[in-house]
Amino acid sequence: MSMFGFGEAPPVGFSGQALGVERFEPANRRRLSAPALRTFAAIADLWGLNEEQRRLVLGYPSRSTYQNWMKLARGQGEVTLDVDALMRLSAVFGVHQALGVLYADAHELLGWLKGPHDAPLFGGQTPLSLITSGSLDGIVLVRRFLDAARGGIYMPPNGLDADFPATVAGDIVWR
């Protein structure tokens, strides 16, 4: 059996090498940090996050550190975030992207994000409260939930997909 299982071909561009540690080097983090902070600021504005919530999402840096990061990022300056902060931002970007796929309208997107949910993961709380809990796990859990929802698990279809007929066995063509 191959490393991909049952004779599967490796993904296009797969070199067979594990991701290297160079992705964590300061030069690479510096290259990513300012654009990531600017993108985060735009998302946080859309979501209506206050400064405290923004800091919680970023791992709760001190207020002066957060303000310095944002000043440098907005001024096209150089800032180097740690791996934890970049991981948090990556997860937020995934949440935002998934919401954009699931909801065509910002009002619906914000309604889902700020509304209470009965899914066991949320326990009646809002997804935003889990994202702004200060925990990387909270952000990642919301992202995974939304990734599953994009695949049709956990959530009813949105307005665009509600009228699509369900796939039946006769729709599947085997070649």
mmCIF file with all atom_site columns, C-alpha atoms in Angstrom:
data_model
loop_
_atom_site.group_PDB
_atom_site.id
_atom_site.type_symbol
_atom_site.label_atom_id
_atom_site.label_alt_id
_atom_site.label_comp_id
_atom_site.label_asym_id
_atom_site.label_entity_id
_atom_site.label_seq_id
_atom_site.pdbx_PDB_ins_code
_atom_site.Cartn_x
_atom_site.Cartn_y
_atom_site.Cartn_z
_atom_site.occupancy
_atom_site.B_iso_or_equiv
_atom_site.pdbx_formal_charge
_atom_site.auth_seq_id
_atom_site.auth_comp_id
_atom_site.auth_asym_id
_atom_site.auth_atom_id
_atom_site.pdbx_PDB_model_num
ATOM 1   C CA . MET A 1 1   ? 0.000   0.000  0.000   1.00 0.00 ? 1   MET A CA 1
ATOM 2   C CA . SER A 1 2   ? 1.316   3.452  -0.864  1.00 0.00 ? 2   SER A CA 1
ATOM 3   C CA . MET A 1 3   ? 1.566   6.276  1.641   1.00 0.00 ? 3   MET A CA 1
ATOM 4   C CA . PHE A 1 4   ? -1.653  7.674  0.116   1.00 0.00 ? 4   PHE A CA 1
ATOM 5   C CA . GLY A 1 5   ? -3.575  4.424  0.544   1.00 0.00 ? 5   GLY A CA 1
ATOM 6   C CA . PHE A 1 6   ? -5.031  1.937  -1.918  1.00 0.00 ? 6   PHE A CA 1
ATOM 7   C CA . GLY A 1 7   ? -2.985  3.018  -4.902  1.00 0.00 ? 7   GLY A CA 1
ATOM 8   C CA . GLU A 1 8   ? -3.986  6.665  -4.827  1.00 0.00 ? 8   GLU A CA 1
ATOM 9   C CA . ALA A 1 9   ? -1.821  9.025  -6.791  1.00 0.00 ? 9   ALA A CA 1
ATOM 10  C CA . PRO A 1 10  ? -0.028  11.733 -4.817  1.00 0.00 ? 10  PRO A CA 1
ATOM 11  C CA . PRO A 1 11  ? -1.518  15.218 -5.071  1.00 0.00 ? 11  PRO A CA 1
ATOM 12  C CA . VAL A 1 12  ? -0.195  17.379 -7.892  1.00 0.00 ? 12  VAL A CA 1
ATOM 13  C CA . GLY A 1 13  ? 2.927   19.192 -6.746  1.00 0.00 ? 13  GLY A CA 1
ATOM 14  C CA . PHE A 1 14  ? 3.509   16.827 -3.817  1.00 0.00 ? 14  PHE A CA 1
ATOM 15  C CA . SER A 1 15  ? 7.239   16.364 -3.365  1.00 0.00 ? 15  SER A CA 1
ATOM 16  C CA . GLY A 1 16  ? 7.050   13.614 -0.757  1.00 0.00 ? 16  GLY A CA 1
ATOM 17  C CA . GLN A 1 17  ? 8.776   15.878 1.749   1.00 0.00 ? 17  GLN A CA 1
ATOM 18  C CA . ALA A 1 18  ? 7.252   17.030 5.004   1.00 0.00 ? 18  ALA A CA 1
ATOM 19  C CA . LEU A 1 19  ? 6.750   20.753 5.437   1.00 0.00 ? 19  LEU A CA 1
ATOM 20  C CA . GLY A 1 20  ? 10.014  22.265 6.547   1.00 0.00 ? 20  GLY A CA 1
ATOM 21  C CA . VAL A 1 21  ? 10.633  24.314 9.632   1.00 0.00 ? 21  VAL A CA 1
ATOM 22  C CA . GLU A 1 22  ? 11.696  27.236 7.451   1.00 0.00 ? 22  GLU A CA 1
ATOM 23  C CA . ARG A 1 23  ? 8.054   28.300 7.357   1.00 0.00 ? 23  ARG A CA 1
ATOM 24  C CA . PHE A 1 24  ? 8.506   29.310 11.021  1.00 0.00 ? 24  PHE A CA 1
ATOM 25  C CA . GLU A 1 25  ? 11.645  31.350 10.436  1.00 0.00 ? 25  GLU A CA 1
ATOM 26  C CA . PRO A 1 26  ? 11.422  35.051 11.318  1.00 0.00 ? 26  PRO A CA 1
ATOM 27  C CA . ALA A 1 27  ? 11.860  36.202 7.703   1.00 0.00 ? 27  ALA A CA 1
ATOM 28  C CA . ASN A 1 28  ? 8.836   34.200 6.581   1.00 0.00 ? 28  ASN A CA 1
ATOM 29  C CA . ARG A 1 29  ? 6.737   35.283 9.567   1.00 0.00 ? 29  ARG A CA 1
ATOM 30  C CA . ARG A 1 30  ? 7.749   38.908 8.918   1.00 0.00 ? 30  ARG A CA 1
ATOM 31  C CA . ARG A 1 31  ? 6.635   38.587 5.285   1.00 0.00 ? 31  ARG A CA 1
ATOM 32  C CA . LEU A 1 32  ? 3.199   37.335 6.372   1.00 0.00 ? 32  LEU A CA 1
ATOM 33  C CA . SER A 1 33  ? 2.539   39.361 9.534   1.00 0.00 ? 33  SER A CA 1
ATOM 34  C CA . ALA A 1 34  ? 1.640   42.868 8.338   1.00 0.00 ? 34  ALA A CA 1
ATOM 35  C CA . PRO A 1 35  ? -0.689  41.716 5.515   1.00 0.00 ? 35  PRO A CA 1
ATOM 36  C CA . ALA A 1 36  ? -2.303  39.238 7.917   1.00 0.00 ? 36  ALA A CA 1
ATOM 37  C CA . LEU A 1 37  ? -2.922  41.981 10.498  1.00 0.00 ? 37  LEU A CA 1
ATOM 38  C CA . ARG A 1 38  ? -4.432  44.301 7.876   1.00 0.00 ? 38  ARG A CA 1
ATOM 39  C CA . THR A 1 39  ? -6.731  41.521 6.682   1.00 0.00 ? 39  THR A CA 1
ATOM 40  C CA . PHE A 1 40  ? -7.669  40.699 10.270  1.00 0.00 ? 40  PHE A CA 1
ATOM 41  C CA . ALA A 1 41  ? -8.492  44.362 10.951  1.00 0.00 ? 41  ALA A CA 1
ATOM 42  C CA . ALA A 1 42  ? -10.899 44.415 7.991   1.00 0.00 ? 42  ALA A CA 1
ATOM 43  C CA . ILE A 1 43  ? -12.597 41.191 9.144   1.00 0.00 ? 43  ILE A CA 1
ATOM 44  C CA . ALA A 1 44  ? -12.757 42.392 12.753  1.00 0.00 ? 44  ALA A CA 1
ATOM 45  C CA . ASP A 1 45  ? -14.375 45.638 11.556  1.00 0.00 ? 45  ASP A CA 1
ATOM 46  C CA . LEU A 1 46  ? -16.965 43.655 9.574   1.00 0.00 ? 46  LEU A CA 1
ATOM 47  C CA . TRP A 1 47  ? -17.673 41.398 12.553  1.00 0.00 ? 47  TRP A CA 1
ATOM 48  C CA . GLY A 1 48  ? -17.905 44.400 14.894  1.00 0.00 ? 48  GLY A CA 1
ATOM 49  C CA . LEU A 1 49  ? -15.144 43.267 17.267  1.00 0.00 ? 49  LEU A CA 1
ATOM 50  C CA . ASN A 1 50  ? -13.972 45.709 19.897  1.00 0.00 ? 50  ASN A CA 1
ATOM 51  C CA . GLU A 1 51  ? -10.299 46.045 20.816  1.00 0.00 ? 51  GLU A CA 1
ATOM 52  C CA . GLU A 1 52  ? -10.553 43.598 23.721  1.00 0.00 ? 52  GLU A CA 1
ATOM 53  C CA . GLN A 1 53  ? -12.083 40.925 21.479  1.00 0.00 ? 53  GLN A CA 1
ATOM 54  C CA . ARG A 1 54  ? -9.430  41.530 18.821  1.00 0.00 ? 54  ARG A CA 1
ATOM 55  C CA . ARG A 1 55  ? -6.692  41.065 21.394  1.00 0.00 ? 55  ARG A CA 1
ATOM 56  C CA . LEU A 1 56  ? -8.339  37.861 22.649  1.00 0.00 ? 56  LEU A CA 1
ATOM 57  C CA . VAL A 1 57  ? -8.397  36.475 19.107  1.00 0.00 ? 57  VAL A CA 1
ATOM 58  C CA . LEU A 1 58  ? -4.688  37.291 18.757  1.00 0.00 ? 58  LEU A CA 1
ATOM 59  C CA . GLY A 1 59  ? -3.743  35.530 21.999  1.00 0.00 ? 59  GLY A CA 1
ATOM 60  C CA . TYR A 1 60  ? -4.212  38.533 24.301  1.00 0.00 ? 60  TYR A CA 1
ATOM 61  C CA . PRO A 1 61  ? -1.100  40.621 23.707  1.00 0.00 ? 61  PRO A CA 1
ATOM 62  C CA . SER A 1 62  ? -0.816  43.713 25.877  1.00 0.00 ? 62  SER A CA 1
ATOM 63  C CA . ARG A 1 63  ? -2.804  46.712 24.712  1.00 0.00 ? 63  ARG A CA 1
ATOM 64  C CA . SER A 1 64  ? 0.366   48.623 23.774  1.00 0.00 ? 64  SER A CA 1
ATOM 65  C CA . THR A 1 65  ? 1.744   45.635 21.832  1.00 0.00 ? 65  THR A CA 1
ATOM 66  C CA . TYR A 1 66  ? -1.524  45.229 19.932  1.00 0.00 ? 66  TYR A CA 1
ATOM 67  C CA . GLN A 1 67  ? -1.682  48.941 19.102  1.00 0.00 ? 67  GLN A CA 1
ATOM 68  C CA . ASN A 1 68  ? 1.957   48.908 17.962  1.00 0.00 ? 68  ASN A CA 1
ATOM 69  C CA . TRP A 1 69  ? 1.335   45.902 15.716  1.00 0.00 ? 69  TRP A CA 1
ATOM 70  C CA . MET A 1 70  ? -1.651  47.590 14.109  1.00 0.00 ? 70  MET A CA 1
ATOM 71  C CA . LYS A 1 71  ? 0.175   50.909 13.680  1.00 0.00 ? 71  LYS A CA 1
ATOM 72  C CA . LEU A 1 72  ? 3.081   49.178 11.949  1.00 0.00 ? 72  LEU A CA 1
ATOM 73  C CA . ALA A 1 73  ? 0.805   47.025 9.787   1.00 0.00 ? 73  ALA A CA 1
ATOM 74  C CA . ARG A 1 74  ? -1.385  49.942 8.675   1.00 0.00 ? 74  ARG A CA 1
ATOM 75  C CA . GLY A 1 75  ? 1.687   52.043 7.908   1.00 0.00 ? 75  GLY A CA 1
ATOM 76  C CA . GLN A 1 76  ? 3.172   49.268 5.729   1.00 0.00 ? 76  GLN A CA 1
ATOM 77  C CA . GLY A 1 77  ? 5.878   48.792 8.365   1.00 0.00 ? 77  GLY A CA 1
ATOM 78  C CA . GLU A 1 78  ? 7.494   45.540 9.344   1.00 0.00 ? 78  GLU A CA 1
ATOM 79  C CA . VAL A 1 79  ? 6.127   43.478 12.191  1.00 0.00 ? 79  VAL A CA 1
ATOM 80  C CA . THR A 1 80  ? 6.900   39.858 13.057  1.00 0.00 ? 80  THR A CA 1
ATOM 81  C CA . LEU A 1 81  ? 4.166   37.925 14.809  1.00 0.00 ? 81  LEU A CA 1
ATOM 82  C CA . ASP A 1 82  ? 4.857   34.709 16.644  1.00 0.00 ? 82  ASP A CA 1
ATOM 83  C CA . VAL A 1 83  ? 3.657   31.386 15.241  1.00 0.00 ? 83  VAL A CA 1
ATOM 84  C CA . ASP A 1 84  ? 0.695   31.264 17.653  1.00 0.00 ? 84  ASP A CA 1
ATOM 85  C CA . ALA A 1 85  ? -0.666  34.630 16.484  1.00 0.00 ? 85  ALA A CA 1
ATOM 86  C CA . LEU A 1 86  ? -0.272  33.645 12.828  1.00 0.00 ? 86  LEU A CA 1
ATOM 87  C CA . MET A 1 87  ? -2.059  30.341 13.473  1.00 0.00 ? 87  MET A CA 1
ATOM 88  C CA . ARG A 1 88  ? -4.911  32.234 15.107  1.00 0.00 ? 88  ARG A CA 1
ATOM 89  C CA . LEU A 1 89  ? -5.141  34.600 12.146  1.00 0.00 ? 89  LEU A CA 1
ATOM 90  C CA . SER A 1 90  ? -5.104  31.694 9.714   1.00 0.00 ? 90  SER A CA 1
ATOM 91  C CA . ALA A 1 91  ? -8.021  30.091 11.567  1.00 0.00 ? 91  ALA A CA 1
ATOM 92  C CA . VAL A 1 92  ? -9.962  33.393 11.543  1.00 0.00 ? 92  VAL A CA 1
ATOM 93  C CA . PHE A 1 93  ? -9.379  33.677 7.789   1.00 0.00 ? 93  PHE A CA 1
ATOM 94  C CA . GLY A 1 94  ? -10.736 30.151 7.384   1.00 0.00 ? 94  GLY A CA 1
ATOM 95  C CA . VAL A 1 95  ? -13.842 31.031 9.404   1.00 0.00 ? 95  VAL A CA 1
ATOM 96  C CA . HIS A 1 96  ? -14.390 34.160 7.337   1.00 0.00 ? 96  HIS A CA 1
ATOM 97  C CA . GLN A 1 97  ? -13.901 32.311 4.057   1.00 0.00 ? 97  GLN A CA 1
ATOM 98  C CA . ALA A 1 98  ? -16.306 29.529 5.064   1.00 0.00 ? 98  ALA A CA 1
ATOM 99  C CA . LEU A 1 99  ? -18.923 32.075 6.110   1.00 0.00 ? 99  LEU A CA 1
ATOM 100 C CA . GLY A 1 100 ? -18.515 33.762 2.720   1.00 0.00 ? 100 GLY A CA 1
ATOM 101 C CA . VAL A 1 101 ? -19.186 30.438 0.991   1.00 0.00 ? 101 VAL A CA 1
ATOM 102 C CA . LEU A 1 102 ? -22.205 29.592 3.156   1.00 0.00 ? 102 LEU A CA 1
ATOM 103 C CA . TYR A 1 103 ? -23.812 33.034 3.175   1.00 0.00 ? 103 TYR A CA 1
ATOM 104 C CA . ALA A 1 104 ? -24.099 35.334 0.174   1.00 0.00 ? 104 ALA A CA 1
ATOM 105 C CA . ASP A 1 105 ? -25.098 38.292 2.298   1.00 0.00 ? 105 ASP A CA 1
ATOM 106 C CA . ALA A 1 106 ? -23.197 39.986 5.134   1.00 0.00 ? 106 ALA A CA 1
ATOM 107 C CA . HIS A 1 107 ? -26.389 40.287 7.202   1.00 0.00 ? 107 HIS A CA 1
ATOM 108 C CA . GLU A 1 108 ? -26.893 36.491 7.177   1.00 0.00 ? 108 GLU A CA 1
ATOM 109 C CA . LEU A 1 109 ? -23.207 35.936 7.873   1.00 0.00 ? 109 LEU A CA 1
ATOM 110 C CA . LEU A 1 110 ? -23.296 38.202 10.919  1.00 0.00 ? 110 LEU A CA 1
ATOM 111 C CA . GLY A 1 111 ? -26.587 36.693 12.031  1.00 0.00 ? 111 GLY A CA 1
ATOM 112 C CA . TRP A 1 112 ? -25.037 33.244 12.131  1.00 0.00 ? 112 TRP A CA 1
ATOM 113 C CA . LEU A 1 113 ? -21.860 34.471 13.799  1.00 0.00 ? 113 LEU A CA 1
ATOM 114 C CA . LYS A 1 114 ? -23.638 36.471 16.502  1.00 0.00 ? 114 LYS A CA 1
ATOM 115 C CA . GLY A 1 115 ? -26.707 34.282 17.005  1.00 0.00 ? 115 GLY A CA 1
ATOM 116 C CA . PRO A 1 116 ? -27.050 31.567 19.669  1.00 0.00 ? 116 PRO A CA 1
ATOM 117 C CA . HIS A 1 117 ? -26.763 27.979 18.441  1.00 0.00 ? 117 HIS A CA 1
ATOM 118 C CA . ASP A 1 118 ? -28.071 24.680 19.724  1.00 0.00 ? 118 ASP A CA 1
ATOM 119 C CA . ALA A 1 119 ? -25.285 22.590 18.214  1.00 0.00 ? 119 ALA A CA 1
ATOM 120 C CA . PRO A 1 120 ? -23.464 20.744 21.027  1.00 0.00 ? 120 PRO A CA 1
ATOM 121 C CA . LEU A 1 121 ? -20.261 22.591 20.157  1.00 0.00 ? 121 LEU A CA 1
ATOM 122 C CA . PHE A 1 122 ? -21.825 25.946 20.999  1.00 0.00 ? 122 PHE A CA 1
ATOM 123 C CA . GLY A 1 123 ? -24.105 24.952 23.873  1.00 0.00 ? 123 GLY A CA 1
ATOM 124 C CA . GLY A 1 124 ? -26.494 27.814 23.133  1.00 0.00 ? 124 GLY A CA 1
ATOM 125 C CA . GLN A 1 125 ? -23.702 30.398 22.890  1.00 0.00 ? 125 GLN A CA 1
ATOM 126 C CA . THR A 1 126 ? -22.755 32.380 19.821  1.00 0.00 ? 126 THR A CA 1
ATOM 127 C CA . PRO A 1 127 ? -19.939 31.201 17.557  1.00 0.00 ? 127 PRO A CA 1
ATOM 128 C CA . LEU A 1 128 ? -18.379 34.628 18.044  1.00 0.00 ? 128 LEU A CA 1
ATOM 129 C CA . SER A 1 129 ? -18.122 34.023 21.796  1.00 0.00 ? 129 SER A CA 1
ATOM 130 C CA . LEU A 1 130 ? -16.120 30.868 21.091  1.00 0.00 ? 130 LEU A CA 1
ATOM 131 C CA . ILE A 1 131 ? -13.881 32.736 18.618  1.00 0.00 ? 131 ILE A CA 1
ATOM 132 C CA . THR A 1 132 ? -13.234 35.539 21.114  1.00 0.00 ? 132 THR A CA 1
ATOM 133 C CA . SER A 1 133 ? -12.724 33.250 24.116  1.00 0.00 ? 133 SER A CA 1
ATOM 134 C CA . GLY A 1 134 ? -8.946  33.722 23.921  1.00 0.00 ? 134 GLY A CA 1
ATOM 135 C CA . SER A 1 135 ? -8.340  30.114 22.958  1.00 0.00 ? 135 SER A CA 1
ATOM 136 C CA . LEU A 1 136 ? -6.876  28.969 19.648  1.00 0.00 ? 136 LEU A CA 1
ATOM 137 C CA . ASP A 1 137 ? -8.961  25.827 20.093  1.00 0.00 ? 137 ASP A CA 1
ATOM 138 C CA . GLY A 1 138 ? -12.142 27.922 20.121  1.00 0.00 ? 138 GLY A CA 1
ATOM 139 C CA . ILE A 1 139 ? -11.331 29.522 16.778  1.00 0.00 ? 139 ILE A CA 1
ATOM 140 C CA . VAL A 1 140 ? -10.306 26.187 15.247  1.00 0.00 ? 140 VAL A CA 1
ATOM 141 C CA . LEU A 1 141 ? -13.496 24.472 16.490  1.00 0.00 ? 141 LEU A CA 1
ATOM 142 C CA . VAL A 1 142 ? -15.653 27.099 14.776  1.00 0.00 ? 142 VAL A CA 1
ATOM 143 C CA . ARG A 1 143 ? -13.579 26.751 11.621  1.00 0.00 ? 143 ARG A CA 1
ATOM 144 C CA . ARG A 1 144 ? -13.968 22.959 11.625  1.00 0.00 ? 144 ARG A CA 1
ATOM 145 C CA . PHE A 1 145 ? -17.701 23.264 12.249  1.00 0.00 ? 145 PHE A CA 1
ATOM 146 C CA . LEU A 1 146 ? -18.026 25.605 9.263   1.00 0.00 ? 146 LEU A CA 1
ATOM 147 C CA . ASP A 1 147 ? -15.846 23.398 7.063   1.00 0.00 ? 147 ASP A CA 1
ATOM 148 C CA . ALA A 1 148 ? -18.180 20.513 7.882   1.00 0.00 ? 148 ALA A CA 1
ATOM 149 C CA . ALA A 1 149 ? -21.193 22.727 7.193   1.00 0.00 ? 149 ALA A CA 1
ATOM 150 C CA . ARG A 1 150 ? -19.743 23.544 3.786   1.00 0.00 ? 150 ARG A CA 1
ATOM 151 C CA . GLY A 1 151 ? -19.747 19.801 3.181   1.00 0.00 ? 151 GLY A CA 1
ATOM 152 C CA . GLY A 1 152 ? -23.423 19.549 4.174   1.00 0.00 ? 152 GLY A CA 1
ATOM 153 C CA . ILE A 1 153 ? -22.977 18.380 7.747   1.00 0.00 ? 153 ILE A CA 1
ATOM 154 C CA . TYR A 1 154 ? -24.516 20.043 10.856  1.00 0.00 ? 154 TYR A CA 1
ATOM 155 C CA . MET A 1 155 ? -26.472 22.850 9.233   1.00 0.00 ? 155 MET A CA 1
ATOM 156 C CA . PRO A 1 156 ? -29.568 23.115 7.066   1.00 0.00 ? 156 PRO A CA 1
ATOM 157 C CA . PRO A 1 157 ? -28.945 24.440 3.543   1.00 0.00 ? 157 PRO A CA 1
ATOM 158 C CA . ASN A 1 158 ? -28.770 28.184 3.036   1.00 0.00 ? 158 ASN A CA 1
ATOM 159 C CA . GLY A 1 159 ? -31.317 30.086 0.942   1.00 0.00 ? 159 GLY A CA 1
ATOM 160 C CA . LEU A 1 160 ? -29.506 29.446 -2.338  1.00 0.00 ? 160 LEU A CA 1
ATOM 161 C CA . ASP A 1 161 ? -29.216 25.698 -1.824  1.00 0.00 ? 161 ASP A CA 1
ATOM 162 C CA . ALA A 1 162 ? -32.587 25.023 -0.187  1.00 0.00 ? 162 ALA A CA 1
ATOM 163 C CA . ASP A 1 163 ? -34.386 24.561 -3.531  1.00 0.00 ? 163 ASP A CA 1
ATOM 164 C CA . PHE A 1 164 ? -31.865 22.131 -5.001  1.00 0.00 ? 164 PHE A CA 1
ATOM 165 C CA . PRO A 1 165 ? -33.251 18.599 -5.199  1.00 0.00 ? 165 PRO A CA 1
ATOM 166 C CA . ALA A 1 166 ? -31.443 15.941 -3.205  1.00 0.00 ? 166 ALA A CA 1
ATOM 167 C CA . THR A 1 167 ? -29.090 13.648 -5.098  1.00 0.00 ? 167 THR A CA 1
ATOM 168 C CA . VAL A 1 168 ? -30.513 10.169 -5.577  1.00 0.00 ? 168 VAL A CA 1
ATOM 169 C CA . ALA A 1 169 ? -28.809 6.940  -6.600  1.00 0.00 ? 169 ALA A CA 1
ATOM 170 C CA . GLY A 1 170 ? -29.914 7.381  -10.223 1.00 0.00 ? 170 GLY A CA 1
ATOM 171 C CA . ASP A 1 171 ? -27.981 10.664 -10.436 1.00 0.00 ? 171 ASP A CA 1
ATOM 172 C CA . ILE A 1 172 ? -24.661 8.902  -9.875  1.00 0.00 ? 172 ILE A CA 1
ATOM 173 C CA . VAL A 1 173 ? -22.849 7.819  -13.029 1.00 0.00 ? 173 VAL A CA 1
ATOM 174 C CA . TRP A 1 174 ? -20.176 5.133  -12.728 1.00 0.00 ? 174 TRP A CA 1
ATOM 175 C CA . ARG A 1 175 ? -17.526 4.961  -15.447 1.00 0.00 ? 175 ARG A CA 1
#
